[in-house]
Coordinates of C-alpha atoms and ligand atoms in Angstrom, one line a residue:
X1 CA -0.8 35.5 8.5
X2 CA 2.5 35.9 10.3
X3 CA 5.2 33.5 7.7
X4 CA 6.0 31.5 10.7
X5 CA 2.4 30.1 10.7
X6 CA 2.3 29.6 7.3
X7 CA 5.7 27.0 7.8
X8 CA 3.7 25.2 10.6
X9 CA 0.5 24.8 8.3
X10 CA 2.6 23.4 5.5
X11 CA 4.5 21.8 8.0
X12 CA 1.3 19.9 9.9
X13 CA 0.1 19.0 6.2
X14 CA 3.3 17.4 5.1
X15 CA 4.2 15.3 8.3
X16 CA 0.6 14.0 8.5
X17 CA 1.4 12.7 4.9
X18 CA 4.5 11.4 5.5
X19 CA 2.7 9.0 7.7
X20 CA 0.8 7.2 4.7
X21 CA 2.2 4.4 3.0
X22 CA 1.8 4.9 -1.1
X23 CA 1.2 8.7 -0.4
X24 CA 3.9 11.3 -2.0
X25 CA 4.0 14.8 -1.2
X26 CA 5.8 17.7 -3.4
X27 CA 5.8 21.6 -2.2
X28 CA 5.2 24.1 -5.0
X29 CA 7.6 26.6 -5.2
X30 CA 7.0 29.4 -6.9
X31 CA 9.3 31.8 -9.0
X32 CA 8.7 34.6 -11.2
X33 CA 4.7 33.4 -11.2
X34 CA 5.4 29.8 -12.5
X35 CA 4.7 27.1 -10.2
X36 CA 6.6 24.4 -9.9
X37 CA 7.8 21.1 -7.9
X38 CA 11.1 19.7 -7.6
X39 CA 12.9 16.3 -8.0
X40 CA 16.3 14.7 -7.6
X41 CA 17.5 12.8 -10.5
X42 CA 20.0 10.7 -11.2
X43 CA 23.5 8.8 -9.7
X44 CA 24.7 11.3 -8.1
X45 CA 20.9 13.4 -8.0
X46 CA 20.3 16.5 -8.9
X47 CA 17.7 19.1 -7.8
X48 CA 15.6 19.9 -10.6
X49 CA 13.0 22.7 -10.7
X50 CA 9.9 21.1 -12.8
X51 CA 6.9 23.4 -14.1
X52 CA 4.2 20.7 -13.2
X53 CA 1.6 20.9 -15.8
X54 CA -2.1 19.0 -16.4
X55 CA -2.2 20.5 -20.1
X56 CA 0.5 18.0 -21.1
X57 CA 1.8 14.6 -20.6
X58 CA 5.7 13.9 -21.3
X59 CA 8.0 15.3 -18.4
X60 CA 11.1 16.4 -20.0
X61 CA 14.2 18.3 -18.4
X62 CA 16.8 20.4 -20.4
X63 CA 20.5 18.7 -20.7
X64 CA 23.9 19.9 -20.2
X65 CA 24.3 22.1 -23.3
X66 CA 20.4 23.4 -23.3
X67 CA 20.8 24.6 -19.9
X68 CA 24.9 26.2 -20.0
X69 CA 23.7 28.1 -23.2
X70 CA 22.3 26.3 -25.8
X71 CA 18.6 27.3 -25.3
X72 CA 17.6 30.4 -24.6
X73 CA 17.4 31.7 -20.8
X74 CA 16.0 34.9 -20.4
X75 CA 14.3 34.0 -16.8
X76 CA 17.0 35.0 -15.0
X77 CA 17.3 32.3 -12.7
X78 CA 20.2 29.4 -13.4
X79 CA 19.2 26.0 -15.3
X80 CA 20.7 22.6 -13.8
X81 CA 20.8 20.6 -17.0
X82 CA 19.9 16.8 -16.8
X83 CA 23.2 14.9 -17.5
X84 CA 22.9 11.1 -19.1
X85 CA 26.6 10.3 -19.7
X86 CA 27.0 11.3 -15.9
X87 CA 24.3 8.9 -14.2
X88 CA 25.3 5.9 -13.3
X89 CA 21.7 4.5 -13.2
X90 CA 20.6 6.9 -16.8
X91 CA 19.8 5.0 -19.9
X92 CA 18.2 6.3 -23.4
X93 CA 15.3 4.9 -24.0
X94 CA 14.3 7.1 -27.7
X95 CA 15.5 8.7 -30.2
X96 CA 14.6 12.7 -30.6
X97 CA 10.3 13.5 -30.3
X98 CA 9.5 16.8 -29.7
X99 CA 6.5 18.5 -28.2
X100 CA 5.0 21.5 -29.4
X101 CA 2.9 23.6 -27.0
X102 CA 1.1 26.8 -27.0
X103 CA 3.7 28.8 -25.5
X104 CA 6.5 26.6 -26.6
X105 CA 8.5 23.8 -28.0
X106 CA 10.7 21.5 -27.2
X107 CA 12.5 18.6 -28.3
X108 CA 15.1 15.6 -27.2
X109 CA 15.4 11.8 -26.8
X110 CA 13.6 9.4 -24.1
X111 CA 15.9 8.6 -20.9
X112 CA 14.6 6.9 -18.3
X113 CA 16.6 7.2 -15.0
X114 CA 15.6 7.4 -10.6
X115 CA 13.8 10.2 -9.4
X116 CA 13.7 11.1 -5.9
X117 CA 11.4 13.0 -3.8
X118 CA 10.7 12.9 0.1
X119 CA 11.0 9.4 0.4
X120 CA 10.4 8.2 -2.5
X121 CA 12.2 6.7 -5.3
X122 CA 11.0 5.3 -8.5
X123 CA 12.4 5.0 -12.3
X124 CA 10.8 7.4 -14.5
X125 CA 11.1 7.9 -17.7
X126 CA 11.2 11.7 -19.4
X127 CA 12.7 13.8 -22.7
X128 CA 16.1 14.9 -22.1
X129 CA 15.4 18.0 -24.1
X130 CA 18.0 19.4 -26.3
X131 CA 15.8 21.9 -27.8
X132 CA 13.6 24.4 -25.5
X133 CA 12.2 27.8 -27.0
X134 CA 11.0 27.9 -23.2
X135 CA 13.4 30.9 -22.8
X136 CA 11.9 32.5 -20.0
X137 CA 11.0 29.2 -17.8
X138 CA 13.0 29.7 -14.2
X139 CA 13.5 25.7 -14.0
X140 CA 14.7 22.9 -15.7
X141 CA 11.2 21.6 -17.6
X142 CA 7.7 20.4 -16.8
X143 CA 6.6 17.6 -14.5
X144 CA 3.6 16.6 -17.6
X145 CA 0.4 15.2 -15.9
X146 CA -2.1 14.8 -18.7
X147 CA -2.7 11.5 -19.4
X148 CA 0.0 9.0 -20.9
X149 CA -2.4 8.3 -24.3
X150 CA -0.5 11.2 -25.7
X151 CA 2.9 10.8 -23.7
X152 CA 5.8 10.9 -26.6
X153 CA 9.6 9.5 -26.9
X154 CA 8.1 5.7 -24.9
X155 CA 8.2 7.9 -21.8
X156 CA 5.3 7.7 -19.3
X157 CA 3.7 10.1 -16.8
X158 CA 4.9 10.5 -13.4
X159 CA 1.2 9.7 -11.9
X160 CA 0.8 7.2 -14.2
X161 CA 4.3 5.4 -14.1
X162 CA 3.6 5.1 -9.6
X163 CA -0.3 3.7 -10.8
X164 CA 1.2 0.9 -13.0
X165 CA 4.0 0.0 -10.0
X166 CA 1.2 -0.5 -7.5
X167 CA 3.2 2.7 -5.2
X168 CA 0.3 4.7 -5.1
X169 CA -2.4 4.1 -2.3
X170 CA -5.1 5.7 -4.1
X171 CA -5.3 6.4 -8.1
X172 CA -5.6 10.5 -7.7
X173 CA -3.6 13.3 -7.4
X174 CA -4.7 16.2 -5.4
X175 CA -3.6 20.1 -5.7
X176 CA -3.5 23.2 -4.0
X177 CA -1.4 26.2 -5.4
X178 CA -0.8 28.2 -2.3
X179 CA -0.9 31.7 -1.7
X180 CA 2.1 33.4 -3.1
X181 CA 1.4 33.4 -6.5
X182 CA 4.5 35.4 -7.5
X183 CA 7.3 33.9 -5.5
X184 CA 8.5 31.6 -2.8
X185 CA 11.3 33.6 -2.5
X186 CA 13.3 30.5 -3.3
X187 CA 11.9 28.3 -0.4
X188 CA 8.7 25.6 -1.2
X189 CA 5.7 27.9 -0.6
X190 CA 2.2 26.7 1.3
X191 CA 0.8 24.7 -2.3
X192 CA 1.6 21.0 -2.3
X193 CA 0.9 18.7 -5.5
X194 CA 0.4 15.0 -3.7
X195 CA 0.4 11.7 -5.4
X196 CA -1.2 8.8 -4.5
X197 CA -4.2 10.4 -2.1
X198 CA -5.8 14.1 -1.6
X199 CA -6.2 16.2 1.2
X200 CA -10.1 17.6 1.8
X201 CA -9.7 17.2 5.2
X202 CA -6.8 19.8 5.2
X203 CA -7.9 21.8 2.9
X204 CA -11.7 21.4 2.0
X205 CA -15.0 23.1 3.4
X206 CA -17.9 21.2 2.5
X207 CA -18.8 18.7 0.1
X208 CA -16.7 18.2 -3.5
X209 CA -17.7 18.9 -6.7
X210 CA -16.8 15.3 -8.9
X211 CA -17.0 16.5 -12.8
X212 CA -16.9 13.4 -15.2
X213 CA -14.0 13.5 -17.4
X214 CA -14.7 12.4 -20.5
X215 CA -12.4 10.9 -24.0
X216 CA -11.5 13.1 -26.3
X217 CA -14.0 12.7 -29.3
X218 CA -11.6 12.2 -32.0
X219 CA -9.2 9.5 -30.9
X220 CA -12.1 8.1 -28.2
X221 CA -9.2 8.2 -25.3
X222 CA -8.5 10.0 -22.0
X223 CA -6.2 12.5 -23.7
X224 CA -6.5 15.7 -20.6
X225 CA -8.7 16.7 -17.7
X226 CA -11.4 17.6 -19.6
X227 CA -15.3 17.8 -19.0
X228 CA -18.4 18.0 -20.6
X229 CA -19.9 21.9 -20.6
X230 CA -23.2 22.2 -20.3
X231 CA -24.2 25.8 -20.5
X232 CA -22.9 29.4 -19.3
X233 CA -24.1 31.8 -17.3
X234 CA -23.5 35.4 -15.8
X235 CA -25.3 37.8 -13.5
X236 CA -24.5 41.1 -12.6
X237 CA -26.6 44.3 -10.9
X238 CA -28.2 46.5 -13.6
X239 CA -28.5 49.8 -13.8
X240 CA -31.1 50.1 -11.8
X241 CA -30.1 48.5 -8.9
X242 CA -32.0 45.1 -10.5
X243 CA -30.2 41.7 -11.1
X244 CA -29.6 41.2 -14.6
X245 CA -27.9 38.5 -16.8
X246 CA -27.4 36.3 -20.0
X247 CA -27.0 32.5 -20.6
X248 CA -25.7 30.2 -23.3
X249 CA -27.4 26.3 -23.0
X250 CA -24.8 23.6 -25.6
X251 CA -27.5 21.2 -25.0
X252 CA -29.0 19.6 -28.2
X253 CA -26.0 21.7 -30.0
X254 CA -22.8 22.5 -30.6
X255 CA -20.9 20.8 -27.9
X256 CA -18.5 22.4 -25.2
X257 CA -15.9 21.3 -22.9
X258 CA -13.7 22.7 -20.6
X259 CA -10.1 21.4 -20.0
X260 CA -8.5 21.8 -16.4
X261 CA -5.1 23.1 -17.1
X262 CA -2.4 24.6 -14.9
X263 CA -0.2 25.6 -17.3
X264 CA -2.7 28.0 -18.6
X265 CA -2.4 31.5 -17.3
X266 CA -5.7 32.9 -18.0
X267 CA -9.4 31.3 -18.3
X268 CA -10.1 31.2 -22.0
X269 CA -13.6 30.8 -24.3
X270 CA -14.2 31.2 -27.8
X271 CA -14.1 34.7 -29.3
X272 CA -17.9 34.1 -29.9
X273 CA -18.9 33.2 -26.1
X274 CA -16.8 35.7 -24.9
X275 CA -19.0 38.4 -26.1
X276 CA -21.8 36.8 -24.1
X277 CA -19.5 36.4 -20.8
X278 CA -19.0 40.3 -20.7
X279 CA -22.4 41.3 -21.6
X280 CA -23.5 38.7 -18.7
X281 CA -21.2 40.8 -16.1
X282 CA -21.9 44.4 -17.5
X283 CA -19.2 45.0 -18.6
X284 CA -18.4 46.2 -22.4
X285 CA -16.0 43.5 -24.5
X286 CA -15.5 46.3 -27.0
X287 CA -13.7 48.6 -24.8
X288 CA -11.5 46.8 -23.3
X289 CA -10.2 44.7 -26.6
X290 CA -9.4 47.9 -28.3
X291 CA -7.8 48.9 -24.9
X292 CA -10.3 52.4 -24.5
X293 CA -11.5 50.8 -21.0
X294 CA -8.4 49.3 -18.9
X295 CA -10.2 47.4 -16.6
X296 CA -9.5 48.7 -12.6
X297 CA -9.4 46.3 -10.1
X298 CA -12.3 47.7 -8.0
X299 CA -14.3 46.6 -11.2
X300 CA -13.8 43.2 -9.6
X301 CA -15.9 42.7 -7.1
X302 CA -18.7 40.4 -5.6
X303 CA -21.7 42.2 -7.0
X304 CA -21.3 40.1 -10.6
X305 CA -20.5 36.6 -11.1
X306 CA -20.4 33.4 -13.3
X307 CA -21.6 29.9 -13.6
X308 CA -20.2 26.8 -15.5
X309 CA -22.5 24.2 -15.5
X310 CA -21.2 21.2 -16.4
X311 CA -22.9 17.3 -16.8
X312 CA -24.3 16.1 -13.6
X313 CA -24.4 12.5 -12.9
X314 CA -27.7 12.8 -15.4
X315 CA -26.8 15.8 -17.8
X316 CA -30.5 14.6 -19.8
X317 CA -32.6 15.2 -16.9
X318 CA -35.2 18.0 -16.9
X319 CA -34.3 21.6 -15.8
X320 CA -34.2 21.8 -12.4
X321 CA -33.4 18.5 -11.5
X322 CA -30.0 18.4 -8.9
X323 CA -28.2 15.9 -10.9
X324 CA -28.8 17.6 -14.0
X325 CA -25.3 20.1 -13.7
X326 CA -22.6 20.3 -11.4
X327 CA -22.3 23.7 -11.0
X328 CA -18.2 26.1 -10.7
X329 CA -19.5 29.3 -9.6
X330 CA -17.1 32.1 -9.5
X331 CA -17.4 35.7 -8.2
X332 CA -16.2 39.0 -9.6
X333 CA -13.4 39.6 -6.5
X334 CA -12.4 36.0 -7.3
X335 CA -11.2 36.7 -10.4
X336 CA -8.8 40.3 -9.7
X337 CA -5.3 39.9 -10.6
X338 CA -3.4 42.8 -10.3
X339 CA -0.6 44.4 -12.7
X340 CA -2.6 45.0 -16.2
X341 CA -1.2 47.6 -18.4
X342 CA 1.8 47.4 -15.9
X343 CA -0.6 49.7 -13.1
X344 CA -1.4 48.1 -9.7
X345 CA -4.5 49.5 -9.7
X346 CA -5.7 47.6 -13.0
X347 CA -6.5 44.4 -13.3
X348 CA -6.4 41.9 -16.0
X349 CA -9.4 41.1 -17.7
X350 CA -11.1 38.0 -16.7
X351 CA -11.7 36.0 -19.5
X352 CA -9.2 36.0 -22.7
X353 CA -10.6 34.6 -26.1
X354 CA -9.8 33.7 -29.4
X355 CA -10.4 29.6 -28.5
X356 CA -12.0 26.9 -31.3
X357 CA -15.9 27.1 -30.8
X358 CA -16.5 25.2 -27.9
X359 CA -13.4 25.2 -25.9
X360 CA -12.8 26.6 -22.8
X361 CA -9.4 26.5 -21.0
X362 CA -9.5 27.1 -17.0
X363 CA -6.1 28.0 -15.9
X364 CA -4.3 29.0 -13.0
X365 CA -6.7 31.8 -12.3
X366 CA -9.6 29.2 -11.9
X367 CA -7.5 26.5 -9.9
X368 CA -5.9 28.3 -7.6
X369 CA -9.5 29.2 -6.1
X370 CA -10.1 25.6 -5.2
X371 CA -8.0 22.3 -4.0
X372 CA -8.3 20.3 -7.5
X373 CA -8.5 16.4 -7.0
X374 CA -7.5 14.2 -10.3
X375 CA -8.9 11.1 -9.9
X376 CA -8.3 8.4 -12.5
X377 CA -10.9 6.2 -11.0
X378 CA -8.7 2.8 -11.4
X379 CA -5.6 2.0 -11.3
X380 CA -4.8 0.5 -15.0
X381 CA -6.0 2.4 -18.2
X382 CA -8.9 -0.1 -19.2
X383 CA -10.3 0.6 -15.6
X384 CA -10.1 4.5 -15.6
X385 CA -13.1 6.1 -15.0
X386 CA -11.5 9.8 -14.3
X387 CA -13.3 12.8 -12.7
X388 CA -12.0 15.9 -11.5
X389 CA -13.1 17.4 -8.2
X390 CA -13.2 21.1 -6.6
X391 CA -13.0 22.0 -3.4
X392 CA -14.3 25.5 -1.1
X393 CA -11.1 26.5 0.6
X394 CA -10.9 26.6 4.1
X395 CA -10.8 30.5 5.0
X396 CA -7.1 29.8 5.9
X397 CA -5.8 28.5 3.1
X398 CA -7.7 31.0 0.8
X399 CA -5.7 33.4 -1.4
X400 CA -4.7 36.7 -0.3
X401 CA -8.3 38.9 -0.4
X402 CA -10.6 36.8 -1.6
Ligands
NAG1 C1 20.2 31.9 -17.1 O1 19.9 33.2 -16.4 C2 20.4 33.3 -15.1 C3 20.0 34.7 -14.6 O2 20.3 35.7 -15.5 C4 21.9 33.2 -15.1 O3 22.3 33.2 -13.8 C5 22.3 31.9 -15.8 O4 23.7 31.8 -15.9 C6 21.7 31.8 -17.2 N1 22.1 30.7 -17.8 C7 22.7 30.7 -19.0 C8 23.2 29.4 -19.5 O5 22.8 31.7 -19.6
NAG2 C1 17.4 5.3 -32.9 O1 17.2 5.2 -34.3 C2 18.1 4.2 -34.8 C3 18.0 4.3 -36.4 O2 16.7 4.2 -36.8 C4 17.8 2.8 -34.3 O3 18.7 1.9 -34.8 C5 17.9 2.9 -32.7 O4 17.6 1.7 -32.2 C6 17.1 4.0 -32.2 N1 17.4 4.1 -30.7 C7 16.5 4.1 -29.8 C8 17.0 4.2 -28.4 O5 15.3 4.0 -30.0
NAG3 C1 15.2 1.0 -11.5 O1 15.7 0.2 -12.6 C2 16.9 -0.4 -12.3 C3 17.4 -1.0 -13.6 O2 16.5 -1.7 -14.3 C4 16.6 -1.5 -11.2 O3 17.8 -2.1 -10.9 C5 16.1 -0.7 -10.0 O4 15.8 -1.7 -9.0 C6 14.9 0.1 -10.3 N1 14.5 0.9 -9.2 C7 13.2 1.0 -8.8 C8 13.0 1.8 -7.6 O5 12.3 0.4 -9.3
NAG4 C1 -18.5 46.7 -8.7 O1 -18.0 46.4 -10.1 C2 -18.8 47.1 -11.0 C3 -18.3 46.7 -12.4 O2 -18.3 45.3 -12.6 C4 -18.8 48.6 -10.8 O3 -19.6 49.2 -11.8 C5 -19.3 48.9 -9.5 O4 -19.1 50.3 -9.2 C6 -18.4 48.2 -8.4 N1 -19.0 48.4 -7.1 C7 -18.3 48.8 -6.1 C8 -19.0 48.9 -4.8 O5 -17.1 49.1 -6.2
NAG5 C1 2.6 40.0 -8.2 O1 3.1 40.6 -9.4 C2 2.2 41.5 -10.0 C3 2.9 41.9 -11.3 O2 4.2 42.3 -11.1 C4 2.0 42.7 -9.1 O3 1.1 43.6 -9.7 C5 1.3 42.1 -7.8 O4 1.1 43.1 -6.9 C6 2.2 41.0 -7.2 N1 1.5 40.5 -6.1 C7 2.1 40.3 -4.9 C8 1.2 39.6 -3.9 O5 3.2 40.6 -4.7

């Protein structure tokens, strides 16, 4: 598709949101693979590049120092550091919490201060980090949108902050990362992340796919997006030309769960199930994790495929009944992402392990297949009643060969 149409697209998207009231629209930009959404904040605002991120909940941005030096910055793009003593409208709100992640760590007090995008303008509170080990992020920090339960520093989410003001016209936020995985070459790409409302009708063939989200087990509270797994399986063409497969039911056992993540890179399963996965596609698990078979990207292709089933609207129905699972179905072509072992022609492998028994991360590689709808089903946290939802792309807004 010529660039030009892909403007008008994104164009036609954004000005038929502009039209509804409680409805806020943020371009993804990409750069250097991360995607990310930007905001003005603070008196005088500032444009700051945020890695928006469903694994987390806190939004933080570097300050001053972290961003002329004092953290790390091997991204090679420029920082713009978030600057308290130069708001006019900035107060602190915390002392120092700090949030360790699985790629990183960071650290800083609580501000809260205006953020502005499009039209809208609302006080939000964040980390003004001091501390980032996030050395090769090319922004300023993440736009967190996991729920607030485990928010730190008395700052609150950006989806959840509009919620409890009443500025959002629906209790959701919708997503669709684009096309240009790599870069936007510093403009907003096709993806938008909208607030307040989602955007089948743009974006969506056929019906959704509602997963329930459930609390995590432990603390008994909406922590992430995260749903109930019901079983695995895989299908490939055997040797002889005949369908072959494997499966792995949870029910009765051990259970599983899949979080919905887009700060995750890669789909990962526990070391034990990923053994299964590759046997269930044909392909051999040993090989490739002692690097004797890099994996080529014409190994990815639609004759092989898998299924997450997760709980239905009645997970304890009998087999075969169509409420029992709600099904994610993904082919082989799907899942080919160039540039493993630094060769075009290899692709990385599909699934990574080494997770806890029993948890499965879907990342970017997952998400980016589908628009994503984050529902919190109510609009204060005693009402929530979250699901997540996954949409067929329309042919045009598909990625690039798939
Ligand atoms: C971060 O990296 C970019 C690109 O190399 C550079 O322009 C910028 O000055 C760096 N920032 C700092 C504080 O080193
Ligand atoms: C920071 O900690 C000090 C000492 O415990 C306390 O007096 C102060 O109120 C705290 N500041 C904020 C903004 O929480
Ligand atoms: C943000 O907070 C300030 C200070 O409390 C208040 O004056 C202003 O009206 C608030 N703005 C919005 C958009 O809520
Ligand atoms: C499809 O991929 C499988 C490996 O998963 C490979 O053995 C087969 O040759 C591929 N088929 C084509 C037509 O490329
Ligand atoms: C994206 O980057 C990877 C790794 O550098 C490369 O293999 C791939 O071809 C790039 N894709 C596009 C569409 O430029």
């Amino acid at each position: 598709m010529a660039p030009s149409t892909r403007y008008a697209l994104v164009a036609a998207a954004l000005a038929q949101a502009a039209t509804a009231a409680g409805v806020i629209e943020m371009p993804i930009t990409y750069r250097n693979s991360y995607a990310m959404v930007s905001v003005e904040a603070g008196t005088p605002a500032e444009e700051h590049f945020l890695r928006f991120d469903t694994g987390s909940a806190s939004t933080w941005i570097v300050d001053k120092k972290c961003a002329q030096g004092a953290c790390n910055n091997y991204s090679g793009f420029p920082r713009v550091g978030y600057n308290l003593d130069g708001s006019s409208t900035g107060e602190q709100i915390s002392n120092s919490s700090s949030i360790g992640y699985l790629g990183g760590k960071i650290a800083g007090p609580g501000v809260r201060d205006a953020f502005r995008t499009g039209d809208a303008t609302w006080n939000q509170t964040f980390l003004n980090a001091d501390e980032s080990s996030w050395a090769q992020l090319p922004g300023d920090g993440f736009l967190g949108l996991a729920f607030d339960t485990i928010s730190v520093g008395a700052t609150h989410t950006v989806p959840e902050t509009l919620l409890s003001e009443g500025a959002l016209a629906q209790p959701r936020f919708g997503l669709y990362l684009g096309t240009e995985f790599n870069d936007t070459n510093g403009q907003p790409g096709r993806g938008a992340l909208t607030f307040g409302g989602s955007r089948e009708d743009t974006y969506v063939d056929g019906e959704m796919t509602w997963l329930p989200v459930m609390k995590d087990v432990a603390a008994r509270e909406y922590q992430l997006w995260r749903a109930p797994l019901l079983k695995f399986s895989g299908s490939h063409q055997g040797a002889d030309g005949q369908p072959a497969g494997r499966s792995r039911s949870w029910e009765g056992q051990t259970k599983s769960t899949g979080v919905f993540d887009t700060g995750a890179g890669t789909i990962s399963v526990p070391t034990w199930d990923a053994y299964l996965m590759y046997q269930s596609i044909g392909w051999d698990f040993e090989a490739i994790m002692t690097g004797q078979h890099i994996p080529l990207c014409s190994e990815f292709n639609s004759t092989w495929s898998v299924t997450f089933s997760f709980a239905g609207p009645d997970p304890d129905a009998p087999a075969g009944s169509p409420d029992k699972y709600r099904d994610i179905v993904l082919t082989g072509d799907q899942l080919a992402r160039p540039g493993f072992a630094h060769r075009e022609d290899a692709c990385y492998p599909p699934f990574e392990h080494g997770n806890d028994d029993g948890f499965f991360l879907f990342g970017a590689p997952l998400l980016r297949l589908f628009y994503t709808v984050y529902d919190f089903g109510g609009s204060k946290p005693e009402e929530y009643k979250p699901q997540v939802g996954f949409g067929q792309l329309k042919k045009e807004f598909k990625p690039p060969g798939i």
